[in-house]
Amino acid sequence: MSSADDQYEQSNDAVTSGVPAGDAKDNDYVSRTGQSTIPVQKDEAPVEDPIDPATADSDETLAHDDADAIDQSNIVGSRTRGAKPSGGYAEPGDEEGLPANDGTSSVA
């Protein structure tokens, strides 16, 4: 028994030979000789892929990427960055940071 989602996929998203329907090749944007200084390739042109699919998802490759991504010179050696203990933390008093009450109103 299949779910309603599976039934929808089978009836509405049928794809033949692994290629979605539609115009997959649109070369209208390809540069013409002398037209532009930025060359644009055709859709059919081969693209060099620097990733080796055999080792792309290996643990060794991921460990190497992690090692490259972490800048060891930017890691702080201690938690306080060298600050000396100052006797701990103390909560501020009730009046700390408030202006002195001299009996005058602050409203003009």
C-alpha positions in Angstrom: 0.0 0.0 0.0 1.5 3.4 -1.0 0.9 6.7 0.5 -1.0 9.6 -1.2 2.3 11.3 -1.7 3.7 8.3 -3.6 0.6 8.2 -5.8 0.9 11.9 -6.6 4.6 11.4 -7.5 3.8 8.5 -9.8 1.0 10.3 -11.6 2.3 13.9 -11.8 6.1 13.7 -11.7 6.8 10.9 -14.2 10.3 11.3 -15.6 11.5 9.3 -18.5 15.1 8.2 -18.8 16.2 10.3 -15.8 15.8 13.6 -17.6 13.1 16.1 -16.6 10.7 17.3 -19.2 11.4 20.7 -20.9 14.1 22.3 -23.0 17.4 21.3 -21.5 19.5 23.0 -24.2 19.1 26.7 -24.6 22.1 28.2 -26.4 20.6 31.6 -27.1 23.0 33.2 -24.6 26.2 31.8 -26.1 28.7 34.5 -27.0 29.1 35.2 -30.7 32.5 36.1 -32.1 33.4 39.6 -31.3 30.3 40.2 -29.3 31.5 40.1 -25.7 34.7 40.0 -23.7 33.4 37.4 -21.3 33.1 34.0 -23.1 30.0 31.9 -22.4 30.0 28.1 -23.1 27.3 26.1 -24.8 25.3 23.7 -22.6 26.8 20.7 -24.5 30.4 21.8 -23.7 32.1 19.4 -21.3 32.9 20.8 -17.9 36.0 19.8 -16.0 35.1 18.3 -12.6 38.0 18.5 -10.1 36.2 16.2 -7.6 37.0 12.5 -7.6 33.7 10.8 -6.9 35.5 7.7 -5.5 37.1 9.7 -2.6 34.8 12.8 -2.3 32.8 11.5 0.7 35.5 9.5 2.4 36.4 10.1 6.1 40.0 10.8 5.1 38.9 13.6 2.8 36.5 15.1 5.4 39.3 15.0 8.1 41.7 16.7 5.7 39.1 19.4 4.9 38.5 20.0 8.7 42.2 20.3 9.3 42.5 22.8 6.5 39.5 24.8 7.7 40.7 25.3 11.3 43.3 28.0 11.7 45.4 26.6 14.6 47.1 30.0 15.1 43.7 31.6 15.9 42.9 29.2 18.8 43.2 30.7 22.3 45.3 28.5 24.6 43.4 29.3 27.8 39.9 30.3 28.7 40.7 33.8 30.0 43.1 34.9 27.3 45.8 35.5 29.9 43.7 37.7 32.3 44.6 37.3 36.0 41.9 36.4 38.5 40.4 39.5 40.2 38.8 37.9 43.2 35.7 36.5 41.5 32.4 38.1 40.5 30.4 40.4 42.7 26.8 41.6 42.0 26.4 45.3 41.7 24.7 47.2 44.5 21.2 48.7 44.3 22.5 52.2 43.7 25.5 51.5 41.5 25.4 53.3 38.2 22.5 55.6 39.3 22.9 59.4 39.7 23.0 60.6 43.3 19.6 61.6 44.7 20.1 65.3 45.7 16.3 65.9 46.2 15.8 67.8 42.9 13.6 66.6 40.1 15.0 65.5 36.8 12.0 66.9 35.0 12.5 70.5 33.9 
